[in-house]
Amino acid sequence: MPTVAQHLLAALKSSGVSRVYGLPGDSLNGFTDAIRRSEGITWEHVRHEETAAFAATADAALTGRLAVCAGSCGPGNTHLINGLYDAARTRVPVLAIAAHIPLNEVGTGYFQETHPQELFRECSVYCELVSTPEMAPRLIEIAMRTAVEENGVAVLVIPGEVFLAKLPEQAWNTKPVLPTRSVLRPDDDSLRRAAGILNAASRVTILGGAGTAGAHAELIRLAETLNSPIVHAFRGKDYIEYDNPFDVGMTGLLGFASGYKAIKEADVLLMLGTDFPYSQFYPDEAHVIQVDIRGSHLGRRIPVDLGLVGSVKDTIDALLPLLSRKVDRTHLDRSLNHYQRTRKSLDALAVNDRDRTPIRPEYVAGVVNRLAADDTVFTFDVGSPTIWTARYLTMNGRRRISGSFTHGTMACALPHAIGAQTAYPGRQVIALAGDGGLTMGFGELLTLVQNNLPVKVIVFNNSSLNFVELEMKAAGVVNFGTDLKNPDFGAVARAIGLFGRRVEQPADLEQAVADALAYDGPALIDVVVARQELSIPPAISAEQAKGFTLYAIRTILAGRADELLDLVSTNVARRILD
């Protein structure tokens, strides 16, 4: 008679799941032993449960299918929490199997006792305890269905003895859980109101996000009809940037001046599938129409004149016949010209700066972008690699990017790359890692070797928590507690079985990256980059300008004038010479 664990695996397999990310533990023994005996589902062993959840997040985000991770009782599943928050805020379907202590010991202060239902409540759309074998079939199906339909995290808390309990075949009547597809658009009256606002406007700007996935052709037709520039939020980069004659770049702290300007000069802002959070980058006077599949998200970033619930694709399809084709291209052409100038100035920084050292991080990102394959999956760490990903990686409709866009957690590039490479074993996967993020999850380099994952890791090594330093400068705070004493990461990589190389000279960079990408296995390139490279947002507030001034004064008073001189020589002098 099959065990609950065996039934669970059968339900997962029938629903398209072929792998589980995790770390074993005694309370998970019934589950992992069932995987050992099974066919069609693999155990993807990692060195830390947080990585299991991150990897499942990337897997789900890139494939669009349910991904699964598992952790043993107490500390085991507690370690899942950060990665599950990432999945929840990325809105991808992940099922977490959280093993539990023996049920009759709950509430006694037993060894490793926690209360997983309370722990995971905030980051999940469904979290339930399977306290008897008979409950398992319905709860497992409900958990999978909720994760898939709500694009969120479902958590099943299962005591170790329940995994091992046996249930007859007739007691297990679950069906495959596969995502549904529905047409979802606003009603006709709401669409006519939207068309009225758009037809009366002279300067429409579109701001698109991750919700534009699958709607690229419709988005381009809409922009062509409205003569509208298209600005993207970071999560929309995959879906909006490529084959787009209306693209004027990204807005926000990581974005371009052209994206910021196109939004600020609009008389109507049309928000499509985005929950872009930074209010200072929205227009001051424009009318706002927002389309989102979640009605609760309408108007929560900026007051909207009209909120529309629907998918971007279905809503545009229904809206287009109601729109009048605009003739005046003044707003569009002005935005495109500004973007060309902005793009040119950014690209001018992504060069070998006359062989001067340290190497410009922009140059590193530019070289990686140029040498990477046409279908590469890029992952990135939160911090300065996020900036270079946003500004220097070119999307083409086949490339993908994965990272902690909304949760914004460090140490995600390598774990996301593990999930991406596991899901797509034949594709090139490149992790753009910060030195702080990489060392936070250093052990996962061993996962690459153990699981035969040919991930290529590019380390932006500036011996600092670089983005934190930038935030301190903007706030007028002298940098403190951000130094990192790093090893030669290339040597470390070689010691544990990866291809490893350290690059300190700009002239050596391109060959090193090419060699790593050509290597048949995991590889790491440790690039020593400029610590004081400033990444200026598209709009500088008075407070930020004041902050930089205070930083300079306080740095001198703290006896660290050499740091200020390095900042000036890295940025001002370089740009004068350019």
Coordinates of C-alpha atoms in Angstrom, one line a residue:
M1 CA 0.0 0.0 0.0
P2 CA 1.5 3.4 -1.0
T3 CA 2.5 5.9 1.6
V4 CA 1.2 9.5 1.8
A5 CA 4.6 10.6 0.4
Q6 CA 4.3 8.3 -2.6
H7 CA 0.8 9.5 -3.3
L8 CA 2.0 13.1 -3.0
L9 CA 4.7 12.5 -5.5
A10 CA 2.2 11.0 -7.9
A11 CA 0.0 14.0 -7.6
L12 CA 2.9 16.4 -8.2
K13 CA 4.0 14.3 -11.2
S14 CA 0.6 14.3 -12.8
S15 CA 0.5 18.1 -12.4
G16 CA 3.7 18.6 -14.4
V17 CA 6.2 18.7 -11.5
S18 CA 9.5 16.9 -12.3
R19 CA 11.8 18.1 -9.5
V20 CA 11.9 19.2 -5.9
Y21 CA 14.6 21.5 -4.5
G22 CA 15.7 20.9 -0.9
L23 CA 17.9 19.7 1.8
P24 CA 17.2 16.4 3.6
G25 CA 16.4 16.0 7.3
D26 CA 14.9 13.3 9.5
S27 CA 11.4 14.7 9.5
L28 CA 11.6 14.6 5.6
N29 CA 12.9 11.1 5.4
G30 CA 9.5 9.6 4.3
F31 CA 9.3 12.2 1.5
T32 CA 12.9 12.0 0.3
D33 CA 12.9 8.2 0.4
A34 CA 9.8 8.2 -1.8
I35 CA 11.7 10.5 -4.3
R36 CA 14.6 8.0 -4.2
R37 CA 12.2 5.2 -5.2
S38 CA 10.3 7.2 -7.7
E39 CA 10.7 7.7 -11.5
G40 CA 10.1 11.1 -13.1
I41 CA 10.8 13.3 -10.1
T42 CA 14.3 14.3 -9.1
W43 CA 15.7 15.6 -5.8
E44 CA 17.7 18.8 -6.5
H45 CA 20.1 18.9 -3.6
V46 CA 21.3 22.3 -2.4
R47 CA 23.4 23.4 0.5
H48 CA 20.9 25.7 2.2
E49 CA 17.1 25.6 2.3
E50 CA 16.9 29.3 1.4
T51 CA 18.5 28.4 -1.9
A52 CA 15.9 25.7 -2.5
A53 CA 13.2 28.3 -2.2
F54 CA 15.1 30.8 -4.4
A55 CA 15.7 28.2 -7.0
A56 CA 12.0 27.2 -7.0
T57 CA 11.1 30.9 -7.5
A58 CA 13.4 31.2 -10.5
D59 CA 12.1 27.9 -11.9
A60 CA 8.5 29.0 -11.6
A61 CA 9.1 32.5 -12.9
L62 CA 10.9 31.3 -16.0
T63 CA 8.8 28.2 -16.9
G64 CA 5.5 29.5 -15.7
R65 CA 4.8 26.2 -14.0
L66 CA 4.4 25.0 -10.4
A67 CA 7.8 24.6 -8.7
V68 CA 8.4 22.7 -5.4
C69 CA 10.8 23.1 -2.5
A70 CA 11.1 21.3 0.8
G71 CA 12.6 21.7 4.2
S72 CA 12.7 19.6 7.3
C73 CA 11.1 20.6 10.6
G74 CA 12.1 23.6 12.7
P75 CA 15.3 25.3 11.3
G76 CA 15.0 23.4 8.0
N77 CA 11.7 25.0 6.9
T78 CA 12.5 28.2 8.7
H79 CA 15.4 28.7 6.3
L80 CA 12.9 28.6 3.4
I81 CA 11.2 31.8 4.5
N82 CA 13.3 34.4 2.6
G83 CA 13.1 32.6 -0.7
L84 CA 9.3 32.1 -0.2
Y85 CA 8.9 35.8 0.4
D86 CA 10.7 36.3 -2.9
A87 CA 8.3 33.9 -4.7
A88 CA 5.3 35.6 -3.1
R89 CA 6.3 39.1 -4.1
T90 CA 7.3 37.9 -7.6
R91 CA 3.9 36.3 -7.8
V92 CA 4.9 32.8 -9.1
P93 CA 3.4 29.4 -8.2
V94 CA 5.6 27.6 -5.6
L95 CA 4.6 24.8 -3.3
A96 CA 6.6 24.5 -0.2
I97 CA 6.6 21.2 1.7
A98 CA 7.4 22.1 5.4
A99 CA 8.0 19.0 7.4
H100 CA 6.9 19.2 11.1
I101 CA 7.7 17.6 14.4
P102 CA 5.6 14.6 15.6
L103 CA 2.1 15.8 15.9
N104 CA 1.6 14.6 19.5
E105 CA 4.6 16.7 20.6
V106 CA 3.2 20.0 19.3
G107 CA 2.9 22.5 22.1
T108 CA 5.4 20.8 24.4
G109 CA 8.5 22.8 23.5
Y110 CA 9.8 19.7 21.7
F111 CA 13.2 19.7 20.0
Q112 CA 13.1 22.0 16.9
E113 CA 9.5 23.0 17.5
T114 CA 8.2 26.0 15.6
H115 CA 4.7 26.9 14.4
P116 CA 5.0 26.8 10.6
Q117 CA 1.4 27.9 9.9
E118 CA 2.1 31.2 11.7
L119 CA 5.6 31.5 10.3
F120 CA 4.5 31.3 6.6
R121 CA 1.1 33.0 6.8
E122 CA 2.3 36.4 5.5
C123 CA 4.2 35.0 2.5
S124 CA 1.6 32.5 1.3
V125 CA -1.8 32.3 -0.3
Y126 CA -2.5 29.0 1.3
C127 CA -0.9 27.4 4.4
E128 CA -2.4 24.3 6.1
L129 CA -1.4 21.5 8.5
V130 CA -1.9 17.9 7.2
S131 CA -2.6 16.4 10.6
T132 CA -4.0 13.0 9.4
P133 CA -3.3 10.9 6.4
E134 CA -6.9 11.1 5.4
M135 CA -6.7 14.9 5.0
A136 CA -3.8 14.7 2.6
P137 CA -5.5 14.2 -0.7
R138 CA -7.8 17.2 -0.6
L139 CA -5.3 19.5 1.0
I140 CA -2.6 18.7 -1.5
E141 CA -4.9 19.3 -4.4
I142 CA -6.2 22.6 -2.8
A143 CA -2.6 23.7 -2.2
M144 CA -1.5 23.1 -5.7
R145 CA -4.6 24.7 -7.2
T146 CA -4.3 27.8 -5.0
A147 CA -0.6 28.3 -5.9
V148 CA -1.3 27.9 -9.6
E149 CA -4.4 30.0 -9.9
E150 CA -3.3 32.8 -7.6
N151 CA 0.4 32.7 -8.7
G152 CA 1.6 32.5 -5.1
V153 CA 3.1 30.4 -2.5
A154 CA 1.2 27.4 -1.0
V155 CA 2.7 25.7 2.1
L156 CA 1.8 22.2 3.3
V157 CA 2.9 21.5 6.8
I158 CA 3.3 17.7 7.2
P159 CA 4.5 15.9 10.3
G160 CA 7.1 13.2 9.5
E161 CA 4.8 10.3 10.6
V162 CA 2.2 11.4 8.1
F163 CA 4.6 11.1 5.2
L164 CA 5.1 7.4 6.2
A165 CA 1.5 6.6 6.8
K166 CA -0.2 4.4 4.2
L167 CA -3.4 5.1 2.3
P168 CA -5.1 2.7 -0.2
E169 CA -5.3 3.8 -3.8
Q170 CA -9.1 4.3 -3.6
A171 CA -8.6 6.9 -0.8
W172 CA -6.5 9.0 -3.1
N173 CA -8.6 10.5 -5.9
T174 CA -6.7 13.7 -6.9
K175 CA -6.7 14.9 -10.5
P176 CA -3.9 16.8 -12.4
V177 CA -3.8 20.4 -11.4
L178 CA -3.0 22.5 -14.4
P179 CA -3.3 26.3 -14.9
T180 CA -6.5 27.5 -16.5
R181 CA -6.8 30.2 -19.2
S182 CA -9.5 32.7 -19.1
V183 CA -10.4 35.8 -21.1
L184 CA -10.4 38.7 -18.6
R185 CA -11.2 42.2 -19.6
P186 CA -13.2 45.2 -18.4
D187 CA -16.8 45.7 -19.4
D188 CA -17.8 47.6 -22.6
D189 CA -18.7 50.8 -20.7
S190 CA -15.4 51.0 -18.9
L191 CA -13.5 50.4 -22.2
R192 CA -15.4 53.3 -23.9
R193 CA -14.5 55.6 -21.0
A194 CA -10.8 54.6 -21.4
A195 CA -11.0 55.2 -25.1
G196 CA -12.5 58.6 -24.5
I197 CA -9.7 59.7 -22.3
L198 CA -7.0 58.3 -24.6
N199 CA -8.6 59.8 -27.8
A200 CA -8.8 63.3 -26.2
A201 CA -5.2 63.2 -25.1
S202 CA -2.2 64.7 -27.0
R203 CA 0.6 63.1 -25.0
V204 CA 0.0 59.5 -24.0
T205 CA 2.8 57.6 -22.3
I206 CA 2.6 53.9 -21.6
L207 CA 4.2 52.4 -18.5
G208 CA 4.4 48.6 -18.7
G209 CA 5.5 45.9 -16.2
A210 CA 5.6 42.2 -15.8
G211 CA 1.9 42.0 -16.6
T212 CA 2.6 42.7 -20.3
A213 CA 4.0 39.1 -20.6
G214 CA 2.5 37.5 -23.6
A215 CA 1.1 40.7 -24.9
H216 CA 4.1 42.1 -26.9
A217 CA 2.3 42.3 -30.3
E218 CA -0.8 43.9 -28.8
L219 CA 1.4 46.4 -26.9
I220 CA 3.2 47.5 -30.0
R221 CA -0.1 47.9 -31.9
L222 CA -1.4 50.1 -29.1
A223 CA 1.6 52.3 -29.0
E224 CA 1.5 52.7 -32.8
T225 CA -2.2 53.7 -32.6
L226 CA -1.5 56.3 -29.9
N227 CA 1.9 57.4 -31.1
S228 CA 2.9 56.7 -27.5
P229 CA 6.4 56.2 -26.1
I230 CA 6.7 53.0 -24.0
V231 CA 8.5 53.1 -20.6
H232 CA 9.1 49.9 -18.7
A233 CA 9.5 49.1 -15.1
F234 CA 12.3 46.7 -14.3
R235 CA 10.2 43.5 -14.3
G236 CA 8.8 44.5 -17.7
K237 CA 12.3 44.5 -19.3
D238 CA 12.0 40.9 -20.7
Y239 CA 8.7 41.6 -22.3
I240 CA 8.8 45.2 -23.5
E241 CA 12.4 46.1 -24.5
Y242 CA 12.9 44.0 -27.6
D243 CA 11.6 44.7 -31.2
N244 CA 10.1 47.9 -30.0
P245 CA 10.3 51.1 -32.0
F246 CA 8.5 52.9 -29.2
D247 CA 10.9 52.0 -26.4
V248 CA 12.3 54.9 -24.4
G249 CA 13.9 52.9 -21.6
M250 CA 13.2 52.3 -18.0
T251 CA 12.2 54.6 -15.2
G252 CA 12.9 54.5 -11.5
L253 CA 16.0 54.7 -9.4
L254 CA 17.8 52.3 -11.8
G255 CA 16.4 53.7 -14.9
F256 CA 17.0 56.3 -17.6
A257 CA 16.4 60.0 -17.8
S258 CA 14.4 59.4 -21.0
G259 CA 11.9 57.1 -19.3
Y260 CA 11.5 59.6 -16.4
K261 CA 11.0 62.5 -18.9
A262 CA 8.4 60.7 -21.1
I263 CA 6.2 60.0 -18.0
K264 CA 6.6 63.5 -16.5
E265 CA 5.6 65.2 -19.8
A266 CA 2.5 63.0 -20.4
D267 CA -1.0 64.3 -20.2
V268 CA -2.3 60.7 -19.9
L269 CA -0.3 57.9 -18.3
L270 CA -1.5 54.4 -19.3
M271 CA -0.2 51.8 -16.8
L272 CA -0.3 48.3 -18.1
G273 CA 0.4 45.3 -15.7
T274 CA 2.7 47.2 -13.4
D275 CA 2.8 47.9 -9.7
F276 CA 5.8 50.3 -10.0
P277 CA 6.2 51.5 -6.4
Y278 CA 8.1 54.8 -6.5
S279 CA 5.7 57.7 -6.3
Q280 CA 8.3 60.4 -7.1
F281 CA 8.6 59.0 -10.7
Y282 CA 4.9 59.4 -11.5
P283 CA 3.5 62.5 -13.3
D284 CA 2.2 65.5 -11.3
E285 CA -0.8 66.5 -13.4
A286 CA -1.6 63.7 -15.9
H287 CA -4.7 61.7 -16.0
V288 CA -4.0 58.0 -15.1
I289 CA -5.6 54.8 -16.5
Q290 CA -4.4 51.6 -14.9
V291 CA -4.9 48.1 -16.1
D292 CA -4.2 45.2 -13.7
I293 CA -5.4 41.7 -13.3
R294 CA -5.8 42.4 -9.5
G295 CA -8.4 45.0 -8.7
S296 CA -6.9 45.6 -5.2
H297 CA -3.7 47.0 -6.9
L298 CA -5.5 49.7 -8.8
G299 CA -4.6 53.2 -7.5
R300 CA -2.4 52.1 -4.7
R301 CA 0.7 53.9 -6.1
I302 CA -0.9 56.9 -7.6
P303 CA -4.6 58.0 -7.7
V304 CA -6.2 56.8 -11.0
D305 CA -8.9 58.4 -13.1
L306 CA -9.9 55.0 -14.3
G307 CA -9.0 51.6 -13.0
L308 CA -9.6 48.6 -15.3
V309 CA -9.5 44.9 -14.2
G310 CA -8.2 42.6 -16.9
S311 CA -5.2 41.0 -18.4
V312 CA -3.1 43.4 -20.6
K313 CA -3.5 41.2 -23.7
D314 CA -7.3 40.8 -23.5
T315 CA -7.9 44.5 -22.5
I316 CA -5.8 45.9 -25.4
D317 CA -7.6 43.6 -27.8
A318 CA -10.9 44.9 -26.7
L319 CA -9.7 48.5 -26.5
L320 CA -8.0 48.9 -29.9
P321 CA -11.2 49.0 -32.0
L322 CA -12.4 52.0 -29.9
L323 CA -9.3 54.1 -30.4
S324 CA -8.7 56.8 -33.0
R325 CA -5.3 56.7 -34.7
K326 CA -3.2 59.7 -33.7
V327 CA -1.3 61.6 -36.3
D328 CA 0.8 64.0 -34.2
R329 CA 4.1 62.4 -33.2
T330 CA 5.6 65.3 -31.4
H331 CA 5.5 63.7 -27.9
L332 CA 6.8 60.4 -29.3
D333 CA 9.6 61.8 -31.3
R334 CA 10.8 64.1 -28.5
S335 CA 10.8 61.0 -26.2
L336 CA 12.7 58.9 -28.7
N337 CA 15.3 61.5 -29.4
H338 CA 15.9 61.9 -25.7
Y339 CA 16.2 58.2 -25.3
Q340 CA 18.8 58.0 -28.1
R341 CA 20.9 60.7 -26.3
T342 CA 20.5 58.9 -22.9
R343 CA 21.4 55.5 -24.4
K344 CA 24.5 57.0 -26.1
S345 CA 25.7 58.5 -22.8
L346 CA 25.2 55.3 -21.0
D347 CA 27.0 53.2 -23.6
A348 CA 29.9 55.6 -23.6
L349 CA 30.7 54.4 -20.0
A350 CA 30.7 50.7 -21.0
V351 CA 34.2 50.7 -22.4
N352 CA 37.7 49.8 -21.6
D353 CA 38.7 53.2 -20.0
R354 CA 42.2 53.4 -21.6
D355 CA 43.3 50.3 -19.6
R356 CA 42.8 52.2 -16.4
T357 CA 42.1 50.2 -13.2
P358 CA 40.0 49.3 -11.4
I359 CA 37.7 48.1 -14.3
R360 CA 34.5 49.9 -14.9
P361 CA 31.5 47.7 -13.9
E362 CA 29.6 49.1 -16.9
Y363 CA 32.3 47.6 -19.2
V364 CA 32.0 44.2 -17.5
A365 CA 28.2 44.2 -18.1
G366 CA 28.7 45.4 -21.7
V367 CA 31.2 42.6 -22.4
V368 CA 28.9 40.0 -20.9
N369 CA 26.0 41.3 -22.8
R370 CA 27.9 41.2 -26.1
L371 CA 29.3 37.7 -25.7
A372 CA 26.3 36.0 -24.2
A373 CA 24.1 33.7 -26.3
D374 CA 20.9 34.9 -27.8
D375 CA 18.8 32.8 -25.4
T376 CA 20.8 33.3 -22.2
V377 CA 19.0 33.4 -18.9
F378 CA 20.6 36.1 -16.7
T379 CA 20.3 36.3 -12.9
F380 CA 21.4 39.2 -10.8
D381 CA 22.2 40.1 -7.2
V382 CA 20.5 43.0 -5.5
G383 CA 22.9 45.8 -5.2
S384 CA 25.1 47.3 -8.0
P385 CA 24.7 44.3 -10.3
T386 CA 21.0 45.2 -10.4
I387 CA 21.9 48.6 -11.9
W388 CA 24.2 47.1 -14.6
T389 CA 21.6 44.4 -15.4
A390 CA 18.9 47.0 -15.9
R391 CA 21.0 49.3 -18.0
Y392 CA 23.3 47.1 -20.1
L393 CA 21.7 43.7 -20.8
T394 CA 19.9 43.7 -24.1
M395 CA 16.7 41.7 -24.4
N396 CA 15.7 40.1 -27.7
G397 CA 12.5 38.1 -27.0
R398 CA 14.5 34.9 -26.2
R399 CA 16.8 36.1 -23.4
R400 CA 15.3 36.2 -19.9
I401 CA 16.3 37.8 -16.6
S402 CA 15.5 36.5 -13.1
G403 CA 16.1 38.2 -9.8
S404 CA 14.6 39.5 -6.6
F405 CA 12.8 42.4 -8.3
T406 CA 10.3 43.2 -5.6
H407 CA 11.5 41.6 -2.4
G408 CA 15.0 43.0 -3.1
T409 CA 17.1 40.5 -1.2
M410 CA 20.8 40.0 -1.4
A411 CA 22.4 36.6 -2.3
C412 CA 19.8 35.6 -4.9
A413 CA 21.8 35.6 -8.2
L414 CA 23.5 32.2 -7.6
P415 CA 20.4 30.4 -6.2
H416 CA 18.2 31.8 -9.0
A417 CA 20.8 30.6 -11.5
I418 CA 20.6 27.1 -9.9
G419 CA 16.8 27.1 -10.5
A420 CA 17.2 28.5 -14.1
Q421 CA 19.9 26.0 -15.1
T422 CA 18.0 23.1 -13.6
A423 CA 14.9 24.0 -15.5
Y424 CA 16.8 24.7 -18.7
P425 CA 19.8 22.3 -18.8
G426 CA 20.6 23.2 -22.4
R427 CA 20.6 27.0 -22.1
Q428 CA 23.4 29.3 -21.1
V429 CA 22.8 30.7 -17.6
I430 CA 24.9 33.7 -16.3
A431 CA 24.7 34.9 -12.8
L432 CA 25.8 38.5 -12.3
A433 CA 26.9 38.4 -8.6
G434 CA 28.0 41.0 -6.1
D435 CA 30.9 40.1 -3.9
G436 CA 28.6 40.5 -0.8
G437 CA 25.8 38.5 -2.3
L438 CA 28.1 35.7 -3.5
T439 CA 29.8 35.2 -0.1
M440 CA 26.5 35.3 1.7
G441 CA 25.6 32.0 -0.1
F442 CA 29.1 30.8 -0.9
G443 CA 28.3 27.2 -0.4
E444 CA 26.1 27.0 -3.4
L445 CA 29.2 27.1 -5.7
L446 CA 29.5 23.5 -4.4
T447 CA 26.0 22.9 -5.6
L448 CA 27.0 23.8 -9.1
V449 CA 29.8 21.2 -9.0
Q450 CA 27.7 18.5 -7.3
N451 CA 24.7 18.9 -9.5
N452 CA 26.7 19.4 -12.7
L453 CA 25.2 22.7 -13.5
P454 CA 27.2 24.7 -16.0
V455 CA 26.3 28.2 -14.6
K456 CA 28.7 31.0 -15.4
V457 CA 29.2 33.4 -12.4
I458 CA 30.5 36.9 -13.1
V459 CA 31.6 38.5 -9.8
F460 CA 31.6 42.3 -9.5
N461 CA 34.3 42.5 -6.9
N462 CA 34.5 46.0 -5.4
S463 CA 35.4 44.8 -1.8
S464 CA 32.3 46.6 -0.5
L465 CA 28.6 46.5 0.0
N466 CA 28.6 49.0 -2.9
F467 CA 24.9 49.9 -3.3
V468 CA 24.6 50.4 0.5
E469 CA 27.5 52.8 0.2
L470 CA 25.8 54.7 -2.5
E471 CA 22.7 55.0 -0.3
M472 CA 24.8 56.3 2.5
K473 CA 26.4 58.9 0.3
A474 CA 22.9 60.1 -0.9
A475 CA 21.8 60.4 2.7
G476 CA 25.0 62.4 3.7
V477 CA 26.4 59.5 5.8
V478 CA 30.0 58.6 5.9
N479 CA 30.5 55.0 4.7
F480 CA 30.7 52.6 7.6
G481 CA 30.5 48.9 8.0
T482 CA 30.5 48.3 4.3
D483 CA 34.1 47.0 3.7
L484 CA 34.5 43.5 2.6
K485 CA 37.8 41.6 2.9
N486 CA 37.6 39.3 -0.1
P487 CA 39.7 36.3 -1.2
D488 CA 40.7 35.7 -4.8
F489 CA 37.4 34.3 -5.9
G490 CA 38.9 32.7 -9.0
A491 CA 41.3 30.7 -6.8
V492 CA 38.5 29.7 -4.5
A493 CA 36.5 28.5 -7.5
R494 CA 39.4 26.4 -8.9
A495 CA 39.9 24.9 -5.4
I496 CA 36.3 23.5 -5.3
G497 CA 36.2 22.3 -8.9
L498 CA 35.0 25.2 -11.1
F499 CA 36.7 27.0 -13.9
G500 CA 38.1 30.1 -12.1
R501 CA 39.9 33.2 -13.2
R502 CA 40.6 36.6 -11.6
V503 CA 40.6 39.7 -13.9
E504 CA 42.3 42.9 -12.7
Q505 CA 43.3 44.4 -16.1
P506 CA 40.6 45.6 -18.6
A507 CA 42.5 44.2 -21.5
D508 CA 42.1 40.7 -20.1
L509 CA 38.4 40.9 -19.5
E510 CA 36.9 39.9 -22.8
Q511 CA 39.1 36.8 -23.3
A512 CA 38.3 35.7 -19.7
V513 CA 34.6 36.0 -20.2
A514 CA 34.8 34.2 -23.5
D515 CA 36.8 31.3 -22.0
A516 CA 34.3 31.0 -19.2
L517 CA 31.3 30.9 -21.5
A518 CA 33.0 28.3 -23.7
Y519 CA 33.8 26.1 -20.7
D520 CA 31.8 22.9 -20.5
G521 CA 30.9 23.2 -16.8
P522 CA 30.5 25.7 -14.0
A523 CA 32.8 28.7 -14.2
L524 CA 33.5 31.9 -12.2
I525 CA 35.2 35.1 -13.3
D526 CA 36.3 37.4 -10.4
V527 CA 36.4 40.9 -11.8
V528 CA 38.0 43.7 -9.7
V529 CA 35.8 46.7 -10.4
A530 CA 35.8 50.3 -9.4
R531 CA 34.3 50.8 -5.9
Q532 CA 33.5 54.4 -6.3
E533 CA 31.6 54.2 -9.6
L534 CA 28.4 56.3 -9.1
S535 CA 25.1 55.2 -10.7
I536 CA 23.1 58.3 -10.8
P537 CA 19.3 58.0 -10.9
P538 CA 17.4 59.8 -13.7
A539 CA 16.2 62.5 -11.3
I540 CA 18.2 63.9 -8.4
S541 CA 16.1 65.3 -5.5
A542 CA 17.2 68.3 -3.5
E543 CA 17.7 66.0 -0.5
Q544 CA 20.0 63.7 -2.4
A545 CA 22.1 66.6 -3.7
K546 CA 22.3 67.9 -0.1
G547 CA 23.2 64.4 1.1
F548 CA 26.1 64.1 -1.3
T549 CA 27.4 67.5 -0.2
L550 CA 27.1 66.5 3.5
Y551 CA 28.8 63.2 2.7
A552 CA 31.8 65.0 1.2
I553 CA 32.1 67.3 4.1
R554 CA 31.8 64.6 6.7
T555 CA 34.2 62.3 4.9
I556 CA 36.9 65.0 5.0
L557 CA 36.2 65.8 8.7
A558 CA 36.5 62.1 9.4
G559 CA 40.0 62.1 8.0
R560 CA 39.1 60.1 4.9
A561 CA 39.8 62.6 2.2
D562 CA 41.5 59.9 0.1
E563 CA 38.1 58.2 -0.3
L564 CA 36.6 61.4 -1.6
L565 CA 39.5 61.9 -4.0
D566 CA 39.0 58.4 -5.3
L567 CA 35.3 59.1 -5.8
V568 CA 36.1 62.3 -7.8
S569 CA 38.9 60.6 -9.9
T570 CA 36.6 57.6 -10.7
N571 CA 33.7 59.7 -11.9
V572 CA 34.4 63.4 -12.6
A573 CA 37.8 63.1 -14.1
R574 CA 36.9 60.1 -16.3
R575 CA 33.9 61.9 -17.7
I576 CA 35.9 65.1 -18.4
L577 CA 38.4 63.0 -20.3
D578 CA 35.7 61.2 -22.2

